[in-house]
PDB file of N, CA and C in Angstrom:
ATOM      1  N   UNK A   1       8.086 179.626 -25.203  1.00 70.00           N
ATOM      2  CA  UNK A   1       8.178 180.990 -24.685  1.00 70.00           C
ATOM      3  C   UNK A   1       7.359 181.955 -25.539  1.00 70.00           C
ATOM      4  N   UNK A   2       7.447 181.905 -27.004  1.00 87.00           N
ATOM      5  CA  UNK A   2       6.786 182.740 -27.881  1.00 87.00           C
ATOM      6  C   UNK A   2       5.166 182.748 -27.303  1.00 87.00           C
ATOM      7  N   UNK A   3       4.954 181.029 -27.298  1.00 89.00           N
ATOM      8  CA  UNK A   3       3.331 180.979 -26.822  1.00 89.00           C
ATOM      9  C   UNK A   3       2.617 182.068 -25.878  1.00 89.00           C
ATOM     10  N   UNK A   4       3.534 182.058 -24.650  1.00 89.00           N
ATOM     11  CA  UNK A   4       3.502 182.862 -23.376  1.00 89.00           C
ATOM     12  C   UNK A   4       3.171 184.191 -23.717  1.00 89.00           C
ATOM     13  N   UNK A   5       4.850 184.975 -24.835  1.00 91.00           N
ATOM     14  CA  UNK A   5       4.115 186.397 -24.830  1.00 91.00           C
ATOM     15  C   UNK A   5       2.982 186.541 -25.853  1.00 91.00           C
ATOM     16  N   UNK A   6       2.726 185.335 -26.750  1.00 92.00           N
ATOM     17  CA  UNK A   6       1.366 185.385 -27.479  1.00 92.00           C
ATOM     18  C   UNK A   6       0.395 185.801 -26.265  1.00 92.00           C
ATOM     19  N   UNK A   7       0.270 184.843 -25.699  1.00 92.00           N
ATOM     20  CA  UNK A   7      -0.719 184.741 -24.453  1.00 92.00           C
ATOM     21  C   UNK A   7      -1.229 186.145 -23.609  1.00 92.00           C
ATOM     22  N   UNK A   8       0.268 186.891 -23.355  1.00 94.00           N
ATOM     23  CA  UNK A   8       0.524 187.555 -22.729  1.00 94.00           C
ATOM     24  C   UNK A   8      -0.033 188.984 -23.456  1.00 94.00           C
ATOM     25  N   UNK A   9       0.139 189.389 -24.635  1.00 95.00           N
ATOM     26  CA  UNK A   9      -0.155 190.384 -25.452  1.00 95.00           C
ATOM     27  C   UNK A   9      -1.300 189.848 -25.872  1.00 95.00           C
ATOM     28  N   UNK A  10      -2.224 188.611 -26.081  1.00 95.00           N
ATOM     29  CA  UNK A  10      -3.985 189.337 -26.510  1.00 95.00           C
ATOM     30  C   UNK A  10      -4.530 189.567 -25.028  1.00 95.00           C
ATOM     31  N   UNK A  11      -4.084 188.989 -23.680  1.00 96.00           N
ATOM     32  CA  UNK A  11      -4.325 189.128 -22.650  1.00 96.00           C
ATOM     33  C   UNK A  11      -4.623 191.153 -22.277  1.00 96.00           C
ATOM     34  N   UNK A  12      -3.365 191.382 -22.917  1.00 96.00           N
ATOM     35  CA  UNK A  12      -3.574 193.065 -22.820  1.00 96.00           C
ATOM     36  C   UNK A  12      -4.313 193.970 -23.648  1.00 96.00           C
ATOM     37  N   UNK A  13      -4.585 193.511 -24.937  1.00 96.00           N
ATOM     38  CA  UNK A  13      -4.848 193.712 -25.871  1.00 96.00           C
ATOM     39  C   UNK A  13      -6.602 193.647 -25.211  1.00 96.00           C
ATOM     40  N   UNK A  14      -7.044 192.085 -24.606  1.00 96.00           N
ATOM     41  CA  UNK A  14      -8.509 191.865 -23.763  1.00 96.00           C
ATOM     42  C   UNK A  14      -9.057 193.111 -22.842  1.00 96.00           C
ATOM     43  N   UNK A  15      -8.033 193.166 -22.132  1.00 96.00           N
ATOM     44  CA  UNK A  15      -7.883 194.357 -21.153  1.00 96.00           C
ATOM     45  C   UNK A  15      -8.484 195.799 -21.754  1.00 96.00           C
ATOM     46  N   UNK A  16      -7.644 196.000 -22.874  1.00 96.00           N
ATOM     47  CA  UNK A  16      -7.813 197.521 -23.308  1.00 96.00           C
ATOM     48  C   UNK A  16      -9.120 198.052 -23.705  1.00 96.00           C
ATOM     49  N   UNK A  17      -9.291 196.465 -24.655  1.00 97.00           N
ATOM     50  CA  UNK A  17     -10.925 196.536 -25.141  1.00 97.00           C
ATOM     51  C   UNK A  17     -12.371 196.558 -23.908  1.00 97.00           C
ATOM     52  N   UNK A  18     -11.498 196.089 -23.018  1.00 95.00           N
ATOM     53  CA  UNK A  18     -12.878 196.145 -22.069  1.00 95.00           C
ATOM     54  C   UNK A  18     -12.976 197.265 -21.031  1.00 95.00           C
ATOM     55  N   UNK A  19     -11.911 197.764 -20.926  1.00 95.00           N
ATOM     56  CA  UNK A  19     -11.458 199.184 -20.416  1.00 95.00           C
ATOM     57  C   UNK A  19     -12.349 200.906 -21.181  1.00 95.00           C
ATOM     58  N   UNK A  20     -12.020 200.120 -22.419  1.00 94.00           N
ATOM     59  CA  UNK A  20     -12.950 200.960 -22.985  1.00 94.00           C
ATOM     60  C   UNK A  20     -14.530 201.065 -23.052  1.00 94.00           C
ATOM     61  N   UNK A  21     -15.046 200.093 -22.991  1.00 95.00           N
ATOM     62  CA  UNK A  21     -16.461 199.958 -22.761  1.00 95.00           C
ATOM     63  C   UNK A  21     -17.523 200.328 -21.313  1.00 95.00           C
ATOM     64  N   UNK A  22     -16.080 200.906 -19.957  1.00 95.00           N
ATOM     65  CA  UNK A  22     -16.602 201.073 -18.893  1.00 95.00           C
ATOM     66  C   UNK A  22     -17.047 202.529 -19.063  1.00 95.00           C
ATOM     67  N   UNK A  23     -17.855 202.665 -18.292  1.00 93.00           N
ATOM     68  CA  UNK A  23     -18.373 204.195 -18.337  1.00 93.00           C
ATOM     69  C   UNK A  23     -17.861 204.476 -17.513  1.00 93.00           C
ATOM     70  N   UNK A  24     -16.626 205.585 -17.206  1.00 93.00           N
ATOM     71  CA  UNK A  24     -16.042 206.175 -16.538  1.00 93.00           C
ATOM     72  C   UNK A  24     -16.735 207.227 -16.163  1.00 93.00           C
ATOM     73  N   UNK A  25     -16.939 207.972 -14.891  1.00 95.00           N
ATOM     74  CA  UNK A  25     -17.816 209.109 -14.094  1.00 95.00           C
ATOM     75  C   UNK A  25     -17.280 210.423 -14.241  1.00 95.00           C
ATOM     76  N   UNK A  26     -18.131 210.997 -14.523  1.00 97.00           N
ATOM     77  CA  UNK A  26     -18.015 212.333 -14.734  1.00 97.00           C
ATOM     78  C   UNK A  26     -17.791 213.285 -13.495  1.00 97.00           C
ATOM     79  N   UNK A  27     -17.437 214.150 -13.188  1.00 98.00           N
ATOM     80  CA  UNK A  27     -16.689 215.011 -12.388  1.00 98.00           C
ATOM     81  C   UNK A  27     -18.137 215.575 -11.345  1.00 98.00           C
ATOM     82  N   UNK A  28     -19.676 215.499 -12.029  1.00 98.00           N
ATOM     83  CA  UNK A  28     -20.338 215.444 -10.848  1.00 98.00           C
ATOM     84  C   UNK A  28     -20.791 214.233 -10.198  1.00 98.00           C
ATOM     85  N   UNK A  29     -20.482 212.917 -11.458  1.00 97.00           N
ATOM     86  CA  UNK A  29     -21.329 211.467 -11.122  1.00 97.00           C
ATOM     87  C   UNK A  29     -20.002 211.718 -10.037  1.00 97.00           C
ATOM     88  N   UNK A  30     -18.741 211.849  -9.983  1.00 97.00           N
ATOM     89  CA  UNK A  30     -17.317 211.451  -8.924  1.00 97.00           C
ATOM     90  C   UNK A  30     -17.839 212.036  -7.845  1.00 97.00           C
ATOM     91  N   UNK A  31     -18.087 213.205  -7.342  1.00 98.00           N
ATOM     92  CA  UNK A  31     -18.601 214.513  -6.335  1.00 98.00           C
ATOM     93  C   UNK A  31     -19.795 213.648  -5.402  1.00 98.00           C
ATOM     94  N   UNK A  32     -20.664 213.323  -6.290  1.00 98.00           N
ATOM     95  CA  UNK A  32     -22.153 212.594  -5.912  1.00 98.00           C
ATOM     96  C   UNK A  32     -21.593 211.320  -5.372  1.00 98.00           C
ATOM     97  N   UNK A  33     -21.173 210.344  -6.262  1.00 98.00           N
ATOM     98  CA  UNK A  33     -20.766 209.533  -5.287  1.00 98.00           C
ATOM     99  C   UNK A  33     -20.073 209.300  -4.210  1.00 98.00           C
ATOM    100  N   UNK A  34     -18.790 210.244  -4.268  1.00 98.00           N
ATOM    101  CA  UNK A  34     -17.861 209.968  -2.924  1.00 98.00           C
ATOM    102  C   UNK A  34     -18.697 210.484  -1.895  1.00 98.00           C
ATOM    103  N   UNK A  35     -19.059 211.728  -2.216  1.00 99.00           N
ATOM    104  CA  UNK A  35     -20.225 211.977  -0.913  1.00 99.00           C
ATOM    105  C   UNK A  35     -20.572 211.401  -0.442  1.00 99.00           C
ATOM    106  N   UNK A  36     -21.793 210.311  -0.866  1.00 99.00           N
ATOM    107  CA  UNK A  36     -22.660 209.464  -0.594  1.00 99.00           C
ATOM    108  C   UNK A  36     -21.737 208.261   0.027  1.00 99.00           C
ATOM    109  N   UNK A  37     -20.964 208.000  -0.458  1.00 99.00           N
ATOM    110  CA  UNK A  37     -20.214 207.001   0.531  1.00 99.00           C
ATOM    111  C   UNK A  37     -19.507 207.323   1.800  1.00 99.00           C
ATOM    112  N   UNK A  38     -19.043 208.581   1.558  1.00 99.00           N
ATOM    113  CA  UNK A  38     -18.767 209.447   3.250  1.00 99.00           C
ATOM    114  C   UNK A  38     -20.174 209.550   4.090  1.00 99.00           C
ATOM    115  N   UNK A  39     -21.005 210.164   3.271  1.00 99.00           N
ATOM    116  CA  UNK A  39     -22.295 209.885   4.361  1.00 99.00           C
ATOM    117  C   UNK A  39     -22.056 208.651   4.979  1.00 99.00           C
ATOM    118  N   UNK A  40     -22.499 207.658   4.114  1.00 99.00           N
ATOM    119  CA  UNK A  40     -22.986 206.260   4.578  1.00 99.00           C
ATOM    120  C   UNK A  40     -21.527 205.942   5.899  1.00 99.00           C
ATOM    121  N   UNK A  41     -20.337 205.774   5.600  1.00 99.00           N
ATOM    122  CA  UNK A  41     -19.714 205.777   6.051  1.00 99.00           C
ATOM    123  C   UNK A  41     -19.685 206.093   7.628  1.00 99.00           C
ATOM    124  N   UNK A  42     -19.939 207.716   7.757  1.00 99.00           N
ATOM    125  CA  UNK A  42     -19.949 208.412   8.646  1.00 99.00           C
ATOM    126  C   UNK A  42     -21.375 207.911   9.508  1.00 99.00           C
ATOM    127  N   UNK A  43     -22.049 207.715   9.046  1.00 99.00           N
ATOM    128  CA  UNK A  43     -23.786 207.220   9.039  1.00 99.00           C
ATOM    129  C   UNK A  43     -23.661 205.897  10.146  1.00 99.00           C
ATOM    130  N   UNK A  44     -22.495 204.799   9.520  1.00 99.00           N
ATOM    131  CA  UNK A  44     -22.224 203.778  10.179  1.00 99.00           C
ATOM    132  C   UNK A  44     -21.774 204.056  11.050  1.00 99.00           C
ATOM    133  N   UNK A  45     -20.640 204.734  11.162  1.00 99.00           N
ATOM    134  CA  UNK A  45     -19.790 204.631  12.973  1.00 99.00           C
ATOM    135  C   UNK A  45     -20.417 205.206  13.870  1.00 99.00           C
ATOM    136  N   UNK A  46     -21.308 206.211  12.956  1.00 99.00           N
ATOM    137  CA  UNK A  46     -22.119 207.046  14.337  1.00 99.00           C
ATOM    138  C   UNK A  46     -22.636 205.581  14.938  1.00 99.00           C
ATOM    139  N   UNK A  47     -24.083 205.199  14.232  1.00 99.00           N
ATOM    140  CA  UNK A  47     -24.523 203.928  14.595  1.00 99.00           C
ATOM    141  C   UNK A  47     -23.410 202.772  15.694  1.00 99.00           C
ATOM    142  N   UNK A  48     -22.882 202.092  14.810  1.00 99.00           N
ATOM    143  CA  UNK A  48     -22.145 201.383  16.078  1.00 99.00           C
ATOM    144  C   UNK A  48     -20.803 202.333  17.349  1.00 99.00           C
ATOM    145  N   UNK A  49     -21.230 203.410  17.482  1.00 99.00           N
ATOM    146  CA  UNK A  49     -20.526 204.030  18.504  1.00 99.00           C
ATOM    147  C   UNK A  49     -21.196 203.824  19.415  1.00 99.00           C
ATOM    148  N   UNK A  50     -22.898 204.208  18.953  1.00 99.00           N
ATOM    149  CA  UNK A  50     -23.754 204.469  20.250  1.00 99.00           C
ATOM    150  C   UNK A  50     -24.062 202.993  20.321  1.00 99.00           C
ATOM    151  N   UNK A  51     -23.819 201.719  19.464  1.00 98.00           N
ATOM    152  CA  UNK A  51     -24.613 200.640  19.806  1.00 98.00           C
ATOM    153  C   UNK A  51     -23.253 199.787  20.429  1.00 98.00           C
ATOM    154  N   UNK A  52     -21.650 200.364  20.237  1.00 98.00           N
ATOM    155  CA  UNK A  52     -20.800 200.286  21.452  1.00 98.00           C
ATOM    156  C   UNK A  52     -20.900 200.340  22.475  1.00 98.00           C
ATOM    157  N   UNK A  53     -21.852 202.030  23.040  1.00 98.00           N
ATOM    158  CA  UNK A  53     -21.769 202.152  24.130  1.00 98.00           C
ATOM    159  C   UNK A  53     -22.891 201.887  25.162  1.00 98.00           C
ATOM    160  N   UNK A  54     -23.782 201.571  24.287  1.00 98.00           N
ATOM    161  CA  UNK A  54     -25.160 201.437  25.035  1.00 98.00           C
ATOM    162  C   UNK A  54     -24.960 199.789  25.525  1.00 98.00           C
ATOM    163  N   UNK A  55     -23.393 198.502  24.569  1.00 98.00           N
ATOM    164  CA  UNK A  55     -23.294 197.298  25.266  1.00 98.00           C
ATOM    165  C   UNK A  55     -22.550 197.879  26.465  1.00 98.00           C
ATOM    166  N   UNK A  56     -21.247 198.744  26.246  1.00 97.00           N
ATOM    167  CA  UNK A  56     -20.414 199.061  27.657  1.00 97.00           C
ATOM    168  C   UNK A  56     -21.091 199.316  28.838  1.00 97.00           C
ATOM    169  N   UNK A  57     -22.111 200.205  28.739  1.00 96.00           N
ATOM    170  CA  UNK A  57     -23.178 200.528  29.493  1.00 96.00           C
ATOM    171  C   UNK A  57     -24.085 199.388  30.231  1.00 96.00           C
ATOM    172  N   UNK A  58     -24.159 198.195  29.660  1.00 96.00           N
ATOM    173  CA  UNK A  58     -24.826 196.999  30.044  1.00 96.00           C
ATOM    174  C   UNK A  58     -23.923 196.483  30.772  1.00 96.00           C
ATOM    175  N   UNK A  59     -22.767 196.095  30.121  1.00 96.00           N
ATOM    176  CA  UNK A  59     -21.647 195.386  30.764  1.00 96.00           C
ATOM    177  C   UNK A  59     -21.242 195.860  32.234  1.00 96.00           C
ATOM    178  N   UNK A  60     -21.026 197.333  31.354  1.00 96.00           N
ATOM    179  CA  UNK A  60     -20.680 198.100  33.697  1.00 96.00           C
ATOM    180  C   UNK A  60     -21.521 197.826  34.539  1.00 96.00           C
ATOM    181  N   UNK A  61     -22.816 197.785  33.916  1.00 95.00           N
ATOM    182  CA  UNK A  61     -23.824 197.635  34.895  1.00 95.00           C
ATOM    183  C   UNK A  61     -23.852 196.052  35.317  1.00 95.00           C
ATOM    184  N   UNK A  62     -24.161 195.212  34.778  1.00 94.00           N
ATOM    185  CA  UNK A  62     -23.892 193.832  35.222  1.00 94.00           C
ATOM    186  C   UNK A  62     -22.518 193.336  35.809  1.00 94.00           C
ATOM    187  N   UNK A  63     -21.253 193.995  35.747  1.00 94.00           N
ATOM    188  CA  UNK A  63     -19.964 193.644  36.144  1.00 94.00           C
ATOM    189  C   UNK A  63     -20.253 194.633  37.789  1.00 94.00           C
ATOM    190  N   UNK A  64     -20.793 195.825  37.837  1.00 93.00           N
ATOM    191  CA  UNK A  64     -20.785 196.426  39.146  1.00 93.00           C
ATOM    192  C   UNK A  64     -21.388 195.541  40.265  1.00 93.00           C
ATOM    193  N   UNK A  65     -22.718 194.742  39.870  1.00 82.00           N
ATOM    194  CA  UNK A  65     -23.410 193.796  41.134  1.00 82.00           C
ATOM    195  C   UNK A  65     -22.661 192.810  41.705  1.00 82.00           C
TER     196      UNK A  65
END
């Protein structure tokens, strides 16, 4: 059991140290990015809305003959 929380505590101990080495974003890198992923985001559904409707549009038309 001791082994385990050995295990268990450098396991966290791994964690902390590498936690620290991330470059966490700054309040305009945060702003800039979420943006940019709402664009893209928003960017996409436009895209497959119209490439939804331009198949529905095929489909009605071939299901009407």
């Amino acid at each position: 059991m001791s082994e385990n929380v050995k295990a268990l505590t450098k396991h966290f101990k791994d964690v902390r140290q590498e936690l620290r080495k991330v470059h966490w974003p700054n309040r305009r890198e945060l702003t800039l990015f979420t943006s940019m992923v709402l664009m893209a985001i928003f960017f996409i559904g436009v895209f497959f809305w119209i490439l939804d409707s331009g198949f529905a549009g095929i489909l009605r038309i071939i299901l009407q003959r």
